[in-house]
CSV table of C-alpha atoms in Angstrom, one decimal:
chain,number,residue,atom,x,y,z
A,252,MET,CA,8.8,27.9,-12.9
A,253,ASN,CA,10.5,25.1,-11.0
A,254,ARG,CA,13.5,26.0,-8.9
A,255,THR,CA,16.7,24.1,-8.8
A,256,ALA,CA,16.9,21.5,-6.0
A,257,ILE,CA,20.3,19.9,-6.8
A,258,ALA,CA,23.2,21.4,-8.8
A,259,THR,CA,26.8,20.4,-9.4
A,260,LYS,CA,29.6,22.1,-11.3
A,261,GLY,CA,32.9,20.5,-12.2
A,262,LEU,CA,32.6,18.0,-9.3
A,263,ARG,CA,35.6,15.8,-8.9
A,264,LYS,CA,36.6,12.9,-6.7
A,265,SER,CA,39.5,10.5,-6.6
A,266,PHE,CA,40.5,7.6,-4.3
A,267,GLY,CA,44.2,7.2,-4.5
A,268,GLN,CA,45.2,7.1,-8.2
A,269,GLN,CA,41.7,6.3,-9.3
A,270,THR,CA,39.5,9.1,-10.6
A,271,VAL,CA,35.9,8.3,-9.8
A,272,LEU,CA,34.2,11.6,-10.7
A,273,ASP,CA,35.8,13.7,-13.4
A,274,GLY,CA,34.0,17.1,-13.7
A,275,ILE,CA,30.3,16.3,-13.1
A,276,ASP,CA,27.9,19.1,-14.2
A,277,LEU,CA,24.2,18.5,-13.6
A,278,THR,CA,21.0,20.2,-12.5
A,279,VAL,CA,17.8,18.7,-10.9
A,280,GLN,CA,14.6,20.7,-10.8
A,281,SER,CA,12.4,20.7,-7.7
A,282,GLY,CA,9.5,18.2,-7.6
A,283,THR,CA,11.0,15.9,-10.3
A,284,ILE,CA,12.5,12.4,-10.5
A,285,PHE,CA,16.1,12.5,-11.8
A,286,ALA,CA,17.8,9.1,-12.7
A,287,LEU,CA,21.5,8.6,-12.8
A,288,LEU,CA,22.1,5.6,-15.0
A,289,GLY,CA,25.4,3.8,-15.3
A,290,PRO,CA,27.3,0.5,-15.0
A,291,ASN,CA,29.0,-0.7,-11.8
A,292,GLY,CA,31.9,1.4,-10.9
A,293,ALA,CA,30.8,4.4,-12.9
A,294,GLY,CA,30.7,6.7,-9.8
A,295,LYS,CA,26.9,6.7,-9.0
A,296,THR,CA,27.2,5.9,-5.3
A,297,THR,CA,30.1,8.3,-4.9
A,298,LEU,CA,28.1,11.1,-6.3
A,299,ILE,CA,25.2,10.4,-4.0
A,300,ASN,CA,27.6,10.2,-1.1
A,301,ILE,CA,28.9,13.7,-1.9
A,302,LEU,CA,25.4,15.2,-2.4
A,303,SER,CA,24.3,13.7,1.0
A,304,THR,CA,27.5,15.1,2.7
A,305,LEU,CA,28.9,11.6,3.4
A,306,THR,CA,32.0,12.2,1.3
A,307,LYS,CA,33.8,15.4,0.6
A,308,PRO,CA,34.6,16.3,-3.0
A,309,ASP,CA,38.1,17.0,-4.2
A,310,GLY,CA,37.0,19.9,-6.4
A,311,GLY,CA,34.0,21.6,-8.0
A,312,THR,CA,30.8,22.7,-6.2
A,313,ALA,CA,27.6,21.0,-5.3
A,314,SER,CA,24.4,22.3,-3.6
A,315,VAL,CA,21.2,20.7,-2.4
A,316,ASN,CA,18.1,22.7,-1.6
A,317,GLY,CA,20.2,25.8,-2.0
A,318,HIS,CA,22.9,24.8,0.5
A,319,ASP,CA,26.5,24.0,-0.3
A,320,VAL,CA,27.4,20.4,0.6
A,321,VAL,CA,30.8,21.4,2.0
A,322,ARG,CA,30.2,24.7,3.7
A,323,GLU,CA,26.6,24.1,4.8
A,324,ARG,CA,26.6,20.4,5.6
A,325,GLU,CA,24.1,20.6,8.5
A,326,ASP,CA,21.6,22.6,6.4
A,327,VAL,CA,21.9,19.9,3.6
A,328,LYS,CA,21.3,17.1,6.1
A,329,ARG,CA,18.1,18.8,7.3
A,330,SER,CA,16.9,18.9,3.7
A,331,ILE,CA,17.4,15.3,2.6
A,332,SER,CA,16.5,11.7,3.2
A,333,LEU,CA,18.7,8.9,2.0
A,334,THR,CA,18.1,5.2,1.3
A,335,GLY,CA,21.2,3.2,0.4
A,336,GLN,CA,21.5,-0.1,-1.5
A,337,PHE,CA,20.9,-2.2,1.5
A,338,ALA,CA,18.0,-2.1,4.0
A,339,ALA,CA,18.9,-0.3,7.2
A,340,VAL,CA,16.2,-1.5,9.6
A,341,ASP,CA,16.4,-3.7,12.7
A,342,ASP,CA,15.4,-7.3,11.9
A,343,MET,CA,14.5,-8.0,15.6
A,344,LEU,CA,11.9,-5.2,15.7
A,345,THR,CA,8.5,-5.0,14.0
A,346,ALA,CA,7.8,-2.4,11.2
A,347,ARG,CA,5.8,-0.4,13.7
A,348,GLU,CA,8.6,-0.4,16.3
A,349,ASN,CA,11.2,0.5,13.7
A,350,LEU,CA,9.2,3.5,12.6
A,351,ARG,CA,8.3,4.7,16.1
A,352,MET,CA,11.9,4.4,17.1
A,353,MET,CA,13.1,6.5,14.2
A,354,CYS,CA,10.4,9.1,14.9
A,355,ARG,CA,11.5,9.4,18.5
A,356,LEU,CA,15.1,9.7,17.5
A,357,SER,CA,14.0,12.5,15.1
A,358,GLY,CA,12.5,14.4,18.0
A,359,PHE,CA,8.8,13.5,17.6
A,360,THR,CA,6.6,13.5,20.7
A,361,PRO,CA,5.1,10.0,21.5
A,362,ALA,CA,1.7,11.1,20.1
A,363,ASP,CA,3.3,12.5,16.9
A,364,ALA,CA,5.4,9.4,16.5
A,365,ARG,CA,2.3,7.2,16.6
A,366,SER,CA,0.6,9.4,14.1
A,367,ARG,CA,3.5,9.5,11.7
A,368,THR,CA,4.1,5.8,12.0
A,369,ALA,CA,0.5,5.1,11.1
A,370,GLU,CA,0.7,7.4,8.1
A,371,LEU,CA,3.8,5.7,6.7
A,372,LEU,CA,2.5,2.2,7.3
A,373,LYS,CA,-0.5,3.1,5.2
A,374,LEU,CA,1.5,4.9,2.5
A,375,PHE,CA,3.8,1.9,2.0
A,376,ASP,CA,1.1,-0.8,2.3
A,377,LEU,CA,2.6,-2.2,5.5
A,378,GLU,CA,-0.4,-2.0,7.8
A,379,ALA,CA,-1.3,-5.7,7.7
A,380,SER,CA,2.3,-6.7,8.6
A,381,ALA,CA,3.1,-3.9,11.0
A,382,GLY,CA,3.2,-6.1,14.0
A,383,LYS,CA,5.5,-8.8,12.5
A,384,LEU,CA,9.3,-9.0,13.0
A,385,VAL,CA,11.2,-7.5,10.1
A,386,LYS,CA,13.2,-10.7,9.8
A,387,THR,CA,10.1,-12.5,8.5
A,388,TYR,CA,9.6,-9.9,5.7
A,389,SER,CA,10.2,-10.5,2.0
A,390,GLY,CA,12.8,-8.4,0.2
A,391,GLY,CA,10.2,-6.1,-1.3
A,392,MET,CA,8.6,-5.5,2.1
A,393,ARG,CA,11.9,-4.8,3.7
A,394,ARG,CA,12.7,-2.3,1.0
A,395,ARG,CA,9.4,-0.6,1.4
A,396,LEU,CA,10.0,-0.3,5.2
A,397,ASP,CA,13.5,1.0,4.6
A,398,LEU,CA,12.1,3.7,2.4
A,399,ALA,CA,9.4,4.5,4.9
A,400,VAL,CA,12.0,4.9,7.7
A,401,SER,CA,14.0,7.3,5.5
A,402,LEU,CA,10.9,9.5,5.1
A,403,VAL,CA,10.1,9.8,8.8
A,404,ALA,CA,11.2,13.5,8.8
A,405,SER,CA,9.4,14.4,5.5
A,406,ARG,CA,12.2,16.3,3.9
A,407,PRO,CA,12.1,17.8,0.4
A,408,VAL,CA,14.9,15.9,-1.3
A,409,LEU,CA,15.2,12.1,-1.4
A,410,PHE,CA,18.3,10.2,-2.5
A,411,LEU,CA,17.7,6.6,-3.6
A,412,ASP,CA,20.8,4.5,-4.3
A,413,GLU,CA,19.7,1.6,-6.6
A,414,PRO,CA,16.4,1.2,-4.6
A,415,THR,CA,15.1,-1.9,-6.4
A,416,THR,CA,18.3,-3.9,-6.7
A,417,GLY,CA,17.6,-7.6,-5.8
A,418,LEU,CA,13.8,-7.2,-5.9
A,419,ASP,CA,11.6,-9.4,-8.0
A,420,THR,CA,9.5,-7.9,-10.8
A,421,VAL,CA,6.3,-7.5,-8.8
A,422,SER,CA,8.1,-5.9,-5.8
A,423,ARG,CA,10.1,-3.6,-8.1
A,424,ARG,CA,6.9,-2.3,-9.8
A,425,ALA,CA,5.2,-1.8,-6.5
A,426,LEU,CA,8.1,0.3,-5.3
A,427,TRP,CA,8.0,2.3,-8.6
A,428,ASP,CA,4.4,3.2,-7.9
A,429,MET,CA,5.4,4.5,-4.5
A,430,ILE,CA,8.3,6.5,-5.8
A,431,LEU,CA,5.9,8.1,-8.4
A,432,GLU,CA,3.5,9.0,-5.6
A,433,LEU,CA,6.2,10.7,-3.6
A,434,ARG,CA,7.1,12.8,-6.7
A,435,ASP,CA,3.4,13.7,-7.1
A,436,ARG,CA,3.4,14.9,-3.5
A,437,GLY,CA,6.1,17.4,-4.5
A,438,MET,CA,9.3,15.6,-3.4
A,439,THR,CA,12.5,15.8,-5.4
A,440,ILE,CA,13.9,12.3,-6.0
A,441,PHE,CA,17.4,11.6,-7.2
A,442,LEU,CA,17.9,7.9,-7.9
A,443,THR,CA,20.8,5.8,-9.2
A,444,THR,CA,20.0,2.6,-11.1
A,445,GLN,CA,21.4,0.0,-13.5
A,446,TYR,CA,17.9,-0.9,-14.7
A,447,LEU,CA,17.1,0.8,-18.0
A,448,GLU,CA,13.4,0.2,-17.7
A,449,GLU,CA,13.4,1.8,-14.3
A,450,ALA,CA,15.0,5.0,-15.6
A,451,ASP,CA,12.8,5.0,-18.7
A,452,LEU,CA,9.5,4.7,-16.7
A,453,LEU,CA,10.2,6.8,-13.6
A,454,ALA,CA,12.5,9.6,-14.5
A,455,ASP,CA,11.6,13.1,-15.7
A,456,ARG,CA,15.2,13.5,-16.7
A,457,ILE,CA,18.1,11.0,-17.1
A,458,ALA,CA,21.8,11.4,-17.0
A,459,VAL,CA,24.1,8.6,-18.2
A,460,ILE,CA,27.5,8.4,-16.3
A,461,ALA,CA,30.5,6.4,-17.6
A,462,GLY,CA,34.1,6.7,-16.7
A,463,GLY,CA,33.3,9.3,-14.1
A,464,ARG,CA,31.7,11.7,-16.6
A,465,ILE,CA,28.2,12.6,-17.7
A,466,VAL,CA,28.1,11.4,-21.3
A,467,ALA,CA,24.5,12.4,-22.0
A,468,SER,CA,21.5,13.8,-20.3
A,469,GLY,CA,17.9,14.6,-21.2
A,470,THR,CA,14.4,13.0,-21.1
A,471,ALA,CA,14.2,9.3,-22.1
A,472,GLN,CA,12.6,10.4,-25.4
A,473,GLU,CA,15.4,12.9,-26.1
A,474,LEU,CA,18.1,10.3,-25.5
A,475,LYS,CA,16.3,7.7,-27.7
A,476,SER,CA,15.8,10.3,-30.4
A,477,ARG,CA,19.6,10.7,-30.8
A,478,PHE,CA,19.5,7.4,-32.7
A,479,GLY,CA,17.2,9.0,-35.3
A,480,GLY,CA,14.4,6.7,-36.5
A,481,GLU,CA,14.2,3.0,-37.0
A,482,LEU,CA,17.0,0.7,-36.1
A,483,ILE,CA,17.9,-2.2,-38.4
A,484,GLU,CA,19.1,-5.4,-36.8
A,485,LEU,CA,20.9,-8.3,-38.5
A,486,HIS,CA,20.2,-11.7,-37.0
A,487,GLY,CA,22.1,-14.9,-37.6
A,488,ALA,CA,20.7,-18.4,-38.1
A,489,ASP,CA,20.4,-18.9,-34.3
A,490,GLU,CA,18.7,-15.4,-33.9
A,491,GLU,CA,21.9,-13.9,-32.5
A,492,ILE,CA,22.1,-10.2,-33.2
A,493,LEU,CA,25.0,-9.7,-35.5
A,494,ALA,CA,24.9,-6.0,-35.9
A,495,VAL,CA,22.6,-3.0,-35.3
A,496,TYR,CA,22.4,0.1,-37.7
A,497,ALA,CA,20.7,3.4,-37.1
A,498,THR,CA,18.7,5.2,-39.8
A,499,ASP,CA,17.3,8.8,-40.0
A,500,GLY,CA,13.7,7.4,-39.9
A,501,SER,CA,12.8,8.3,-43.5
A,502,LEU,CA,11.3,5.7,-45.7
A,503,GLN,CA,13.9,6.4,-48.4
A,504,HIS,CA,16.8,5.9,-46.1
A,505,ILE,CA,15.4,2.7,-44.6
A,506,ARG,CA,14.7,1.3,-48.1
A,507,ASN,CA,18.2,2.2,-49.4
A,508,THR,CA,19.8,0.7,-46.3
A,509,LEU,CA,17.8,-2.5,-46.6
A,510,ASN,CA,18.7,-2.8,-50.2
A,511,GLU,CA,22.4,-2.4,-49.5
A,512,LEU,CA,22.3,-4.9,-46.7
A,513,ALA,CA,20.4,-7.5,-48.7
A,514,GLU,CA,23.2,-7.5,-51.3
A,515,GLN,CA,25.9,-8.0,-48.7
A,516,VAL,CA,24.6,-10.4,-46.1
A,517,SER,CA,24.2,-14.2,-46.4
A,518,PRO,CA,20.8,-15.8,-47.3
A,519,ASP,CA,20.6,-17.1,-43.7
A,520,THR,CA,20.7,-13.6,-42.2
A,521,ARG,CA,17.4,-12.1,-41.1
A,522,ILE,CA,16.9,-8.4,-41.2
A,523,SER,CA,14.4,-6.7,-38.8
A,524,LEU,CA,13.3,-3.1,-37.9
A,525,ARG,CA,12.5,-1.7,-34.5
A,526,LYS,CA,12.4,1.6,-32.5
A,527,PRO,CA,15.4,2.6,-30.4
A,528,SER,CA,15.2,1.6,-26.7
A,529,MET,CA,17.0,2.7,-23.6
A,530,ASP,CA,19.1,-0.4,-23.9
A,531,ASP,CA,20.5,1.0,-27.2
A,532,VAL,CA,21.2,4.4,-25.5
A,533,PHE,CA,22.9,2.7,-22.5
A,534,VAL,CA,25.1,0.4,-24.6
A,535,ALA,CA,26.2,3.1,-27.0
A,536,LEU,CA,27.0,5.7,-24.3
A,537,THR,CA,28.8,3.4,-21.9
A,538,THR,CA,30.8,1.4,-24.4
A,539,THR,CA,34.5,2.2,-24.1
A,540,SER,CA,36.3,3.8,-27.0
A,541,THR,CA,38.1,0.6,-27.7
A,542,THR,CA,34.9,-1.4,-27.9
A,543,SER,CA,33.2,1.3,-29.9
A,544,SER,CA,35.8,1.4,-32.5
A,545,SER,CA,35.7,-2.4,-33.1
A,546,THR,CA,33.2,-3.8,-35.6
A,547,THR,CA,30.3,-6.0,-34.4
A,548,SER,CA,30.3,-8.0,-37.7
A,549,THR,CA,32.0,-8.4,-41.0
A,550,THR,CA,29.2,-6.5,-42.7
A,551,SER,CA,29.5,-2.7,-43.2
A,552,THR,CA,27.7,-0.1,-45.3
A,553,SER,CA,28.5,3.5,-46.1
A,554,SER,CA,24.9,4.6,-45.8
A,555,THR,CA,24.4,3.5,-42.2
A,556,ALA,CA,25.9,4.2,-38.8
A,557,LYS,CA,26.3,1.6,-36.1
A,558,VAL,CA,24.4,2.3,-32.9
A,559,GLU,CA,27.6,2.8,-31.0
A,560,GLU,CA,28.4,5.7,-33.4
A,561,ALA,CA,24.9,7.1,-33.6
A,562,VAL,CA,25.1,9.1,-30.4
A,563,GLN,CA,28.5,10.5,-30.8
């Protein structure tokens, strides 16, 4: 049975009059990837800063690797690695020099520093460019090096704050493969992201944060299943999505809903069916109450529920 690597209870944090975290409860099991999904300003980075001891919470409790983040800060620091949103490497050094320097700062002997550097260069596919200055690297290469530097000390818990922001599709997928390999090696990974596909493909469990609160959590499939079965989309003449409705997945419900909609919409409206996606989950859970209560079209039906209402 997996042990708990990260846990929070009633975690709160405000900056001035702005409440950023408003009672965060979550649990992350050891050896898993946990994704915190949310829009800008939702509190993702603040939560990581608290868990990595960079920021002190106003209330509640949090522990990492069994250590309280307030009372046992040094023990937490010895248990974690952290990669922020921006690369923290020296542009005027080579990848090899960056890694060796970090190894030496971490207390490695010269021989051990050379060995660990070679291991990380291989793991992150940087051997061919190890002797080049970092300033010549692409964004994806810099990000891989940044992650390698953060893993010099080989600690059990890794925090990744929006690790693929700004990367192209190829670089993003390459980094995903490396993150999965780290998980397969037994590391616990806590990542924040705005990319729905990233959370869907990588995470063993996902929590959605909005307005400083966890509004839903579970596996990607569990979150999608909250919508029931097929979604029905109404498209305008220019293919704009006019409205989305959730069904319970049964053939009878889908047939009844389609019949009702066919009687109410204009002849130019196209109706289509599809499975729920993480986009649907994200939009529904992070939409404000004001937006959720407004209608997305002039069409309504008593036998269906808009996607925004399907997860309430």
